[in-house]
């Protein structure tokens, strides 16, 4: 999308993010998965930490937590949560580091025990090259045996697919309508769009988003090329089995996983 920058999504969604997505993808289970890998003394890095929705249930249970995000509005919300938790005595302020910057270009040196990119955040890097660069930077920063956890949707089958435009109603009250306008280029593995909020009182608010999706196999290739091994793949953070499409080879996809949680281990 012309003019889209790496902070466009965060800056446009920060005010509604927790209302819209606060409970999506099960923050408590995500937290216990990450804590289980890191242990009490582990150093954890979250890529695209946002409002701290997933970070906050983790910080007090690990040694140190570092979160990086390009969006100052998202990070302002996370900082407010940190300040409240520190004031309440939940953890010491030096257990957390807030990094304003890009998840590829501005990572602190580490070393980290666990890095994670939850809820499709890896796809916010809008090219395969940038996604692979993330694996490279993490390989330099994770301890040998350290973990990189990725949670993403499983993309549609690209074969023979072209572009598609969609317009849908997201929500509606007596004085507000939120529409979703998007275009999806399945061949190019790109989707982008706007949530368009129209209010009686406030006019129109645009919330843009843009992603480049990768298949699990592509992610595995990036990981292997950068020094990671596949440690496991599940359909969610509860470690339910991952069901790949057409596992039978019969063309009948049946009940396949729509999301995957993948653990890559630094060699
Ligand atoms: C889908 S949200 C996920 C936020 C959080 N991980 C959660 O699950 O609640 C994606 C986040 O990544 C941030 N982001 C997008 N591109 C980024 C980049 N290149 N570097 C760092 N953060 C980025 C956005 O600002 C946003 O906060």
mmCIF file of N, CA, C and O in Angstrom, residues 43-138:
data_model
loop_
_atom_site.group_PDB
_atom_site.id
_atom_site.type_symbol
_atom_site.label_atom_id
_atom_site.label_comp_id
_atom_site.label_asym_id
_atom_site.label_seq_id
_atom_site.Cartn_x
_atom_site.Cartn_y
_atom_site.Cartn_z
ATOM 1 N N UNK A 43 15.855 -14.797 29.667
ATOM 2 C CA UNK A 43 15.691 -13.465 29.072
ATOM 3 C C UNK A 43 14.837 -13.634 27.816
ATOM 4 O O UNK A 43 15.171 -14.411 26.924
ATOM 5 N N UNK A 44 13.722 -12.898 27.779
ATOM 6 C CA UNK A 44 12.717 -13.078 26.731
ATOM 7 C C UNK A 44 12.613 -11.814 25.885
ATOM 8 O O UNK A 44 12.627 -10.703 26.420
ATOM 9 N N UNK A 45 12.500 -12.011 24.575
ATOM 10 C CA UNK A 45 12.324 -10.904 23.630
ATOM 11 C C UNK A 45 10.996 -11.079 22.908
ATOM 12 O O UNK A 45 10.764 -12.118 22.296
ATOM 13 N N UNK A 46 10.129 -10.063 22.969
ATOM 14 C CA UNK A 46 8.913 -10.115 22.142
ATOM 15 C C UNK A 46 9.048 -9.130 20.987
ATOM 16 O O UNK A 46 9.325 -7.943 21.173
ATOM 17 N N UNK A 47 8.790 -9.644 19.788
ATOM 18 C CA UNK A 47 8.854 -8.838 18.566
ATOM 19 C C UNK A 47 7.464 -8.276 18.301
ATOM 20 O O UNK A 47 6.486 -9.027 18.238
ATOM 21 N N UNK A 48 7.354 -6.955 18.171
ATOM 22 C CA UNK A 48 6.043 -6.334 17.989
ATOM 23 C C UNK A 48 5.208 -6.482 19.251
ATOM 24 O O UNK A 48 4.125 -7.055 19.239
ATOM 25 N N UNK A 49 5.710 -5.924 20.338
ATOM 26 C CA UNK A 49 5.086 -6.148 21.657
ATOM 27 C C UNK A 49 3.758 -5.421 21.808
ATOM 28 O O UNK A 49 2.919 -5.791 22.630
ATOM 29 N N UNK A 50 3.553 -4.369 21.019
ATOM 30 C CA UNK A 50 2.271 -3.661 21.035
ATOM 31 C C UNK A 50 1.960 -3.045 22.389
ATOM 32 O O UNK A 50 2.808 -2.419 23.032
ATOM 33 N N UNK A 51 0.734 -3.254 22.855
ATOM 34 C CA UNK A 51 0.274 -2.671 24.123
ATOM 35 C C UNK A 51 0.727 -3.481 25.334
ATOM 36 O O UNK A 51 0.320 -3.180 26.457
ATOM 37 N N UNK A 52 1.516 -4.534 25.111
ATOM 38 C CA UNK A 52 1.952 -5.380 26.214
ATOM 39 C C UNK A 52 0.914 -6.416 26.629
ATOM 40 O O UNK A 52 1.047 -7.064 27.663
ATOM 41 N N UNK A 53 -0.074 -6.618 25.784
ATOM 42 C CA UNK A 53 -1.154 -7.587 26.047
ATOM 43 C C UNK A 53 -0.604 -8.962 26.438
ATOM 44 O O UNK A 53 -1.072 -9.574 27.406
ATOM 45 N N UNK A 54 0.393 -9.443 25.687
ATOM 46 C CA UNK A 54 0.972 -10.762 25.977
ATOM 47 C C UNK A 54 2.164 -10.642 26.925
ATOM 48 O O UNK A 54 2.468 -11.588 27.655
ATOM 49 N N UNK A 55 2.820 -9.484 26.908
ATOM 50 C CA UNK A 55 4.007 -9.307 27.752
ATOM 51 C C UNK A 55 3.650 -9.309 29.227
ATOM 52 O O UNK A 55 4.350 -9.929 30.043
ATOM 53 N N UNK A 56 2.586 -8.605 29.591
ATOM 54 C CA UNK A 56 2.308 -8.383 31.013
ATOM 55 C C UNK A 56 2.142 -9.676 31.811
ATOM 56 O O UNK A 56 2.632 -9.754 32.939
ATOM 57 N N UNK A 57 1.476 -10.706 31.277
ATOM 58 C CA UNK A 57 1.390 -11.947 32.072
ATOM 59 C C UNK A 57 2.699 -12.719 32.147
ATOM 60 O O UNK A 57 2.782 -13.721 32.847
ATOM 61 N N UNK A 58 3.740 -12.274 31.403
ATOM 62 C CA UNK A 58 5.004 -13.017 31.365
ATOM 63 C C UNK A 58 6.069 -12.376 32.259
ATOM 64 O O UNK A 58 6.838 -13.086 32.925
ATOM 65 N N UNK A 59 6.090 -11.033 32.293
ATOM 66 C CA UNK A 59 7.238 -10.314 32.876
ATOM 67 C C UNK A 59 7.627 -10.825 34.260
ATOM 68 O O UNK A 59 8.805 -11.093 34.524
ATOM 69 N N UNK A 60 6.636 -10.961 35.141
ATOM 70 C CA UNK A 60 6.957 -11.296 36.542
ATOM 71 C C UNK A 60 7.478 -12.718 36.703
ATOM 72 O O UNK A 60 8.042 -13.056 37.746
ATOM 73 N N UNK A 61 7.317 -13.555 35.664
ATOM 74 C CA UNK A 61 7.664 -14.982 35.802
ATOM 75 C C UNK A 61 8.983 -15.360 35.140
ATOM 76 O O UNK A 61 9.352 -16.532 35.133
ATOM 77 N N UNK A 62 9.670 -14.377 34.508
ATOM 78 C CA UNK A 62 10.955 -14.680 33.861
ATOM 79 C C UNK A 62 12.012 -13.720 34.392
ATOM 80 O O UNK A 62 11.700 -12.777 35.127
ATOM 81 N N UNK A 63 13.275 -13.946 33.996
ATOM 82 C CA UNK A 63 14.354 -13.117 34.528
ATOM 83 C C UNK A 63 14.290 -11.683 34.043
ATOM 84 O O UNK A 63 14.416 -10.724 34.799
ATOM 85 N N UNK A 64 14.078 -11.538 32.717
ATOM 86 C CA UNK A 64 14.059 -10.206 32.113
ATOM 87 C C UNK A 64 13.220 -10.273 30.850
ATOM 88 O O UNK A 64 13.197 -11.310 30.176
ATOM 89 N N UNK A 65 12.545 -9.174 30.532
ATOM 90 C CA UNK A 65 11.666 -9.149 29.354
ATOM 91 C C UNK A 65 11.978 -7.900 28.541
ATOM 92 O O UNK A 65 11.970 -6.784 29.062
ATOM 93 N N UNK A 66 12.231 -8.098 27.235
ATOM 94 C CA UNK A 66 12.503 -6.983 26.323
ATOM 95 C C UNK A 66 11.425 -7.012 25.235
ATOM 96 O O UNK A 66 11.164 -8.061 24.640
ATOM 97 N N UNK A 67 10.791 -5.872 25.006
ATOM 98 C CA UNK A 67 9.770 -5.795 23.956
ATOM 99 C C UNK A 67 10.115 -4.693 22.980
ATOM 100 O O UNK A 67 10.480 -3.586 23.391
ATOM 101 N N UNK A 68 10.004 -5.004 21.680
ATOM 102 C CA UNK A 68 10.340 -4.023 20.649
ATOM 103 C C UNK A 68 9.106 -3.738 19.806
ATOM 104 O O UNK A 68 8.326 -4.654 19.507
ATOM 105 N N UNK A 69 8.923 -2.487 19.436
ATOM 106 C CA UNK A 69 7.794 -2.111 18.572
ATOM 107 C C UNK A 69 8.115 -0.764 17.921
ATOM 108 O O UNK A 69 8.751 0.092 18.528
ATOM 109 N N UNK A 70 7.644 -0.596 16.701
ATOM 110 C CA UNK A 70 7.872 0.668 15.986
ATOM 111 C C UNK A 70 6.886 1.753 16.396
ATOM 112 O O UNK A 70 7.125 2.924 16.123
ATOM 113 N N UNK A 71 5.771 1.371 16.980
ATOM 114 C CA UNK A 71 4.687 2.342 17.190
ATOM 115 C C UNK A 71 4.782 2.990 18.565
ATOM 116 O O UNK A 71 4.649 2.328 19.594
ATOM 117 N N UNK A 72 4.970 4.304 18.591
ATOM 118 C CA UNK A 72 5.059 4.995 19.886
ATOM 119 C C UNK A 72 3.713 4.964 20.611
ATOM 120 O O UNK A 72 3.679 4.882 21.839
ATOM 121 N N UNK A 73 2.620 4.971 19.885
ATOM 122 C CA UNK A 73 1.308 4.923 20.566
ATOM 123 C C UNK A 73 1.076 3.568 21.236
ATOM 124 O O UNK A 73 0.509 3.487 22.319
ATOM 125 N N UNK A 74 1.481 2.507 20.558
ATOM 126 C CA UNK A 74 1.391 1.180 21.188
ATOM 127 C C UNK A 74 2.266 1.147 22.442
ATOM 128 O O UNK A 74 1.828 0.705 23.511
ATOM 129 N N UNK A 75 3.505 1.618 22.308
ATOM 130 C CA UNK A 75 4.439 1.542 23.431
ATOM 131 C C UNK A 75 4.015 2.436 24.593
ATOM 132 O O UNK A 75 4.256 2.086 25.754
ATOM 133 N N UNK A 76 3.360 3.567 24.299
ATOM 134 C CA UNK A 76 2.854 4.412 25.396
ATOM 135 C C UNK A 76 1.885 3.615 26.262
ATOM 136 O O UNK A 76 1.876 3.735 27.489
ATOM 137 N N UNK A 77 1.063 2.802 25.610
ATOM 138 C CA UNK A 77 0.096 1.994 26.369
ATOM 139 C C UNK A 77 0.807 0.923 27.186
ATOM 140 O O UNK A 77 0.425 0.635 28.318
ATOM 141 N N UNK A 78 1.839 0.306 26.581
ATOM 142 C CA UNK A 78 2.579 -0.701 27.349
ATOM 143 C C UNK A 78 3.289 -0.062 28.545
ATOM 144 O O UNK A 78 3.254 -0.577 29.653
ATOM 145 N N UNK A 79 3.922 1.116 28.312
ATOM 146 C CA UNK A 79 4.623 1.798 29.419
ATOM 147 C C UNK A 79 3.656 2.103 30.564
ATOM 148 O O UNK A 79 4.011 1.969 31.741
ATOM 149 N N UNK A 80 2.439 2.523 30.235
ATOM 150 C CA UNK A 80 1.461 2.834 31.295
ATOM 151 C C UNK A 80 1.155 1.572 32.105
ATOM 152 O O UNK A 80 1.028 1.616 33.335
ATOM 153 N N UNK A 81 1.063 0.425 31.420
ATOM 154 C CA UNK A 81 0.823 -0.843 32.137
ATOM 155 C C UNK A 81 2.012 -1.211 33.018
ATOM 156 O O UNK A 81 1.843 -1.690 34.140
ATOM 157 N N UNK A 82 3.217 -1.016 32.497
ATOM 158 C CA UNK A 82 4.422 -1.324 33.287
ATOM 159 C C UNK A 82 4.454 -0.446 34.533
ATOM 160 O O UNK A 82 4.673 -0.939 35.651
ATOM 161 N N UNK A 83 4.225 0.848 34.347
ATOM 162 C CA UNK A 83 4.282 1.784 35.492
ATOM 163 C C UNK A 83 3.281 1.362 36.569
ATOM 164 O O UNK A 83 3.597 1.379 37.763
ATOM 165 N N UNK A 84 2.082 0.964 36.150
ATOM 166 C CA UNK A 84 1.059 0.565 37.128
ATOM 167 C C UNK A 84 1.482 -0.709 37.854
ATOM 168 O O UNK A 84 1.312 -0.828 39.077
ATOM 169 N N UNK A 85 2.068 -1.656 37.118
ATOM 170 C CA UNK A 85 2.474 -2.923 37.745
ATOM 171 C C UNK A 85 3.647 -2.711 38.700
ATOM 172 O O UNK A 85 3.701 -3.315 39.777
ATOM 173 N N UNK A 86 4.599 -1.846 38.308
ATOM 174 C CA UNK A 86 5.738 -1.558 39.191
ATOM 175 C C UNK A 86 5.235 -0.865 40.446
ATOM 176 O O UNK A 86 5.629 -1.217 41.574
ATOM 177 N N UNK A 87 4.320 0.101 40.278
ATOM 178 C CA UNK A 87 3.764 0.811 41.447
ATOM 179 C C UNK A 87 3.021 -0.156 42.367
ATOM 180 O O UNK A 87 3.017 0.017 43.586
ATOM 181 N N UNK A 88 2.423 -1.187 41.794
ATOM 182 C CA UNK A 88 1.686 -2.175 42.599
ATOM 183 C C UNK A 88 2.611 -3.249 43.178
ATOM 184 O O UNK A 88 2.140 -4.183 43.844
ATOM 185 N N UNK A 89 3.916 -3.153 42.889
ATOM 186 C CA UNK A 89 4.885 -4.093 43.447
ATOM 187 C C UNK A 89 4.898 -5.445 42.764
ATOM 188 O O UNK A 89 5.413 -6.420 43.314
ATOM 189 N N UNK A 90 4.365 -5.529 41.523
ATOM 190 C CA UNK A 90 4.307 -6.837 40.842
ATOM 191 C C UNK A 90 5.677 -7.280 40.342
ATOM 192 O O UNK A 90 5.965 -8.461 40.285
ATOM 193 N N UNK A 91 6.504 -6.322 39.932
ATOM 194 C CA UNK A 91 7.883 -6.629 39.537
ATOM 195 C C UNK A 91 8.694 -5.337 39.575
ATOM 196 O O UNK A 91 8.129 -4.238 39.582
ATOM 197 N N UNK A 92 10.025 -5.501 39.583
ATOM 198 C CA UNK A 92 10.907 -4.320 39.602
ATOM 199 C C UNK A 92 11.026 -3.748 38.195
ATOM 200 O O UNK A 92 11.008 -4.489 37.205
ATOM 201 N N UNK A 93 11.174 -2.431 38.128
ATOM 202 C CA UNK A 93 11.213 -1.749 36.824
ATOM 203 C C UNK A 93 12.357 -2.264 35.952
ATOM 204 O O UNK A 93 12.226 -2.310 34.721
ATOM 205 N N UNK A 94 13.475 -2.697 36.566
ATOM 206 C CA UNK A 94 14.615 -3.112 35.743
ATOM 207 C C UNK A 94 14.449 -4.514 35.143
ATOM 208 O O UNK A 94 15.321 -5.002 34.442
ATOM 209 N N UNK A 95 13.300 -5.143 35.401
ATOM 210 C CA UNK A 95 13.027 -6.454 34.765
ATOM 211 C C UNK A 95 12.537 -6.297 33.324
ATOM 212 O O UNK A 95 12.458 -7.280 32.575
ATOM 213 N N UNK A 96 12.185 -5.039 32.936
ATOM 214 C CA UNK A 96 11.573 -4.814 31.616
ATOM 215 C C UNK A 96 12.354 -3.773 30.835
ATOM 216 O O UNK A 96 12.788 -2.773 31.399
ATOM 217 N N UNK A 97 12.502 -4.023 29.534
ATOM 218 C CA UNK A 97 13.109 -3.005 28.656
ATOM 219 C C UNK A 97 12.177 -2.753 27.477
ATOM 220 O O UNK A 97 11.777 -3.693 26.780
ATOM 221 N N UNK A 98 11.848 -1.487 27.270
ATOM 222 C CA UNK A 98 10.979 -1.084 26.161
ATOM 223 C C UNK A 98 11.878 -0.549 25.049
ATOM 224 O O UNK A 98 12.615 0.413 25.265
ATOM 225 N N UNK A 99 11.828 -1.164 23.879
ATOM 226 C CA UNK A 99 12.677 -0.728 22.760
ATOM 227 C C UNK A 99 11.782 -0.177 21.655
ATOM 228 O O UNK A 99 10.982 -0.903 21.065
ATOM 229 N N UNK A 100 11.940 1.116 21.384
ATOM 230 C CA UNK A 100 11.191 1.743 20.297
ATOM 231 C C UNK A 100 11.998 1.576 19.023
ATOM 232 O O UNK A 100 13.046 2.208 18.870
ATOM 233 N N UNK A 101 11.535 0.726 18.123
ATOM 234 C CA UNK A 101 12.299 0.519 16.899
ATOM 235 C C UNK A 101 11.788 -0.673 16.119
ATOM 236 O O UNK A 101 10.793 -1.302 16.477
ATOM 237 N N UNK A 102 12.520 -0.955 15.058
ATOM 238 C CA UNK A 102 12.120 -2.011 14.126
ATOM 239 C C UNK A 102 12.592 -3.379 14.616
ATOM 240 O O UNK A 102 13.706 -3.500 15.150
ATOM 241 N N UNK A 103 11.758 -4.395 14.417
ATOM 242 C CA UNK A 103 12.080 -5.723 14.951
ATOM 243 C C UNK A 103 13.226 -6.411 14.206
ATOM 244 O O UNK A 103 13.761 -7.414 14.672
ATOM 245 N N UNK A 104 13.616 -5.879 13.039
ATOM 246 C CA UNK A 104 14.787 -6.412 12.345
ATOM 247 C C UNK A 104 16.009 -5.511 12.603
ATOM 248 O O UNK A 104 17.071 -5.995 12.977
ATOM 249 N N UNK A 105 15.835 -4.214 12.417
ATOM 250 C CA UNK A 105 16.989 -3.310 12.388
ATOM 251 C C UNK A 105 17.439 -2.804 13.751
ATOM 252 O O UNK A 105 18.573 -2.348 13.876
ATOM 253 N N UNK A 106 16.561 -2.836 14.729
ATOM 254 C CA UNK A 106 16.859 -2.149 15.991
ATOM 255 C C UNK A 106 16.881 -3.080 17.199
ATOM 256 O O UNK A 106 16.644 -2.636 18.323
ATOM 257 N N UNK A 107 17.166 -4.357 16.964
ATOM 258 C CA UNK A 107 17.166 -5.290 18.094
ATOM 259 C C UNK A 107 18.371 -5.053 18.989
ATOM 260 O O UNK A 107 19.493 -4.869 18.502
ATOM 261 N N UNK A 108 18.177 -5.078 20.299
ATOM 262 C CA UNK A 108 19.330 -5.040 21.199
ATOM 263 C C UNK A 108 20.160 -6.309 21.042
ATOM 264 O O UNK A 108 19.676 -7.309 20.496
ATOM 265 N N UNK A 109 21.417 -6.259 21.515
ATOM 266 C CA UNK A 109 22.330 -7.382 21.226
ATOM 267 C C UNK A 109 21.991 -8.696 21.911
ATOM 268 O O UNK A 109 22.446 -9.739 21.491
ATOM 269 N N UNK A 110 21.213 -8.684 22.975
ATOM 270 C CA UNK A 110 20.954 -9.929 23.692
ATOM 271 C C UNK A 110 22.079 -10.242 24.647
ATOM 272 O O UNK A 110 22.742 -9.310 25.117
ATOM 273 N N UNK A 111 22.388 -11.503 24.955
ATOM 274 C CA UNK A 111 21.734 -12.679 24.384
ATOM 275 C C UNK A 111 20.377 -12.952 25.029
ATOM 276 O O UNK A 111 20.137 -12.576 26.168
ATOM 277 N N UNK A 112 19.516 -13.626 24.233
ATOM 278 C CA UNK A 112 18.173 -13.986 24.690
ATOM 279 C C UNK A 112 18.050 -15.504 24.762
ATOM 280 O O UNK A 112 18.704 -16.238 24.019
ATOM 281 N N UNK A 113 17.163 -15.952 25.652
ATOM 282 C CA UNK A 113 16.846 -17.381 25.732
ATOM 283 C C UNK A 113 15.657 -17.733 24.852
ATOM 284 O O UNK A 113 15.604 -18.827 24.288
ATOM 285 N N UNK A 114 14.693 -16.802 24.795
ATOM 286 C CA UNK A 114 13.480 -17.035 24.000
ATOM 287 C C UNK A 114 13.124 -15.740 23.277
ATOM 288 O O UNK A 114 13.146 -14.658 23.876
ATOM 289 N N UNK A 115 12.801 -15.855 21.980
ATOM 290 C CA UNK A 115 12.200 -14.735 21.250
ATOM 291 C C UNK A 115 10.863 -15.235 20.730
ATOM 292 O O UNK A 115 10.728 -16.421 20.413
ATOM 293 N N UNK A 116 9.865 -14.355 20.678
ATOM 294 C CA UNK A 116 8.596 -14.796 20.096
ATOM 295 C C UNK A 116 7.913 -13.683 19.326
ATOM 296 O O UNK A 116 8.055 -12.500 19.645
ATOM 297 N N UNK A 117 7.197 -14.105 18.269
ATOM 298 C CA UNK A 117 6.386 -13.212 17.439
ATOM 299 C C UNK A 117 5.016 -13.866 17.353
ATOM 300 O O UNK A 117 4.835 -14.833 16.611
ATOM 301 N N UNK A 118 4.063 -13.363 18.160
ATOM 302 C CA UNK A 118 2.742 -14.003 18.260
ATOM 303 C C UNK A 118 1.744 -13.307 17.336
ATOM 304 O O UNK A 118 2.005 -12.225 16.803
ATOM 305 N N UNK A 119 0.627 -13.959 17.189
ATOM 306 C CA UNK A 119 -0.541 -13.380 16.521
ATOM 307 C C UNK A 119 -0.178 -12.701 15.172
ATOM 308 O O UNK A 119 -0.444 -11.524 14.954
ATOM 309 N N UNK A 120 0.466 -13.456 14.308
ATOM 310 C CA UNK A 120 0.769 -13.028 12.928
ATOM 311 C C UNK A 120 1.760 -11.871 12.820
ATOM 312 O O UNK A 120 1.931 -11.311 11.727
ATOM 313 N N UNK A 121 2.410 -11.516 13.918
ATOM 314 C CA UNK A 121 3.258 -10.319 13.888
ATOM 315 C C UNK A 121 4.423 -10.467 12.906
ATOM 316 O O UNK A 121 4.861 -9.486 12.306
ATOM 317 N N UNK A 122 4.916 -11.687 12.702
ATOM 318 C CA UNK A 122 5.980 -11.893 11.711
ATOM 319 C C UNK A 122 5.541 -11.410 10.324
ATOM 320 O O UNK A 122 6.347 -10.887 9.553
ATOM 321 N N UNK A 123 4.252 -11.566 10.014
ATOM 322 C CA UNK A 123 3.758 -11.173 8.686
ATOM 323 C C UNK A 123 3.656 -9.652 8.529
ATOM 324 O O UNK A 123 3.401 -9.156 7.428
ATOM 325 N N UNK A 124 3.849 -8.910 9.632
ATOM 326 C CA UNK A 124 3.929 -7.449 9.514
ATOM 327 C C UNK A 124 5.208 -7.022 8.795
ATOM 328 O O UNK A 124 5.320 -5.861 8.380
ATOM 329 N N UNK A 125 6.181 -7.924 8.698
ATOM 330 C CA UNK A 125 7.348 -7.667 7.839
ATOM 331 C C UNK A 125 6.884 -8.008 6.428
ATOM 332 O O UNK A 125 6.581 -9.176 6.129
ATOM 333 N N UNK A 126 6.823 -7.000 5.547
ATOM 334 C CA UNK A 126 6.006 -7.142 4.329
ATOM 335 C C UNK A 126 6.766 -7.673 3.120
ATOM 336 O O UNK A 126 6.343 -7.466 1.983
ATOM 337 N N UNK A 127 7.887 -8.378 3.362
ATOM 338 C CA UNK A 127 8.519 -9.107 2.261
ATOM 339 C C UNK A 127 9.199 -10.345 2.834
ATOM 340 O O UNK A 127 9.549 -10.389 4.022
ATOM 341 N N UNK A 128 9.415 -11.329 1.961
ATOM 342 C CA UNK A 128 10.115 -12.545 2.388
ATOM 343 C C UNK A 128 11.537 -12.205 2.836
ATOM 344 O O UNK A 128 12.062 -12.802 3.782
ATOM 345 N N UNK A 129 12.147 -11.208 2.176
ATOM 346 C CA UNK A 129 13.524 -10.833 2.518
ATOM 347 C C UNK A 129 13.603 -10.303 3.953
ATOM 348 O O UNK A 129 14.521 -10.632 4.704
ATOM 349 N N UNK A 130 12.626 -9.471 4.322
ATOM 350 C CA UNK A 130 12.640 -8.920 5.692
ATOM 351 C C UNK A 130 12.359 -10.027 6.718
ATOM 352 O O UNK A 130 12.918 -10.023 7.805
ATOM 353 N N UNK A 131 11.507 -10.960 6.367
ATOM 354 C CA UNK A 131 11.218 -12.050 7.305
ATOM 355 C C UNK A 131 12.464 -12.909 7.504
ATOM 356 O O UNK A 131 12.812 -13.277 8.622
ATOM 357 N N UNK A 132 13.136 -13.181 6.416
ATOM 358 C CA UNK A 132 14.366 -13.969 6.545
ATOM 359 C C UNK A 132 15.428 -13.199 7.336
ATOM 360 O O UNK A 132 16.158 -13.775 8.144
ATOM 361 N N UNK A 133 15.487 -11.875 7.113
ATOM 362 C CA UNK A 133 16.454 -11.049 7.862
ATOM 363 C C UNK A 133 16.179 -11.136 9.357
ATOM 364 O O UNK A 133 17.110 -11.104 10.170
ATOM 365 N N UNK A 134 14.909 -11.268 9.729
ATOM 366 C CA UNK A 134 14.593 -11.406 11.155
ATOM 367 C C UNK A 134 15.205 -12.696 11.711
ATOM 368 O O UNK A 134 15.814 -12.692 12.790
ATOM 369 N N UNK A 135 15.055 -13.806 10.974
ATOM 370 C CA UNK A 135 15.670 -15.061 11.427
ATOM 371 C C UNK A 135 17.190 -14.876 11.589
ATOM 372 O O UNK A 135 17.785 -15.372 12.547
ATOM 373 N N UNK A 136 17.793 -14.154 10.634
ATOM 374 C CA UNK A 136 19.254 -13.953 10.712
ATOM 375 C C UNK A 136 19.638 -13.184 11.969
ATOM 376 O O UNK A 136 20.564 -13.564 12.686
ATOM 377 N N UNK A 137 18.917 -12.097 12.226
ATOM 378 C CA UNK A 137 19.260 -11.263 13.400
ATOM 379 C C UNK A 137 19.023 -12.044 14.698
ATOM 380 O O UNK A 137 19.775 -11.901 15.660
ATOM 381 N N UNK A 138 17.978 -12.860 14.712
ATOM 382 C CA UNK A 138 17.708 -13.627 15.935
ATOM 383 C C UNK A 138 18.765 -14.710 16.144
ATOM 384 O O UNK A 138 19.153 -14.997 17.281
#
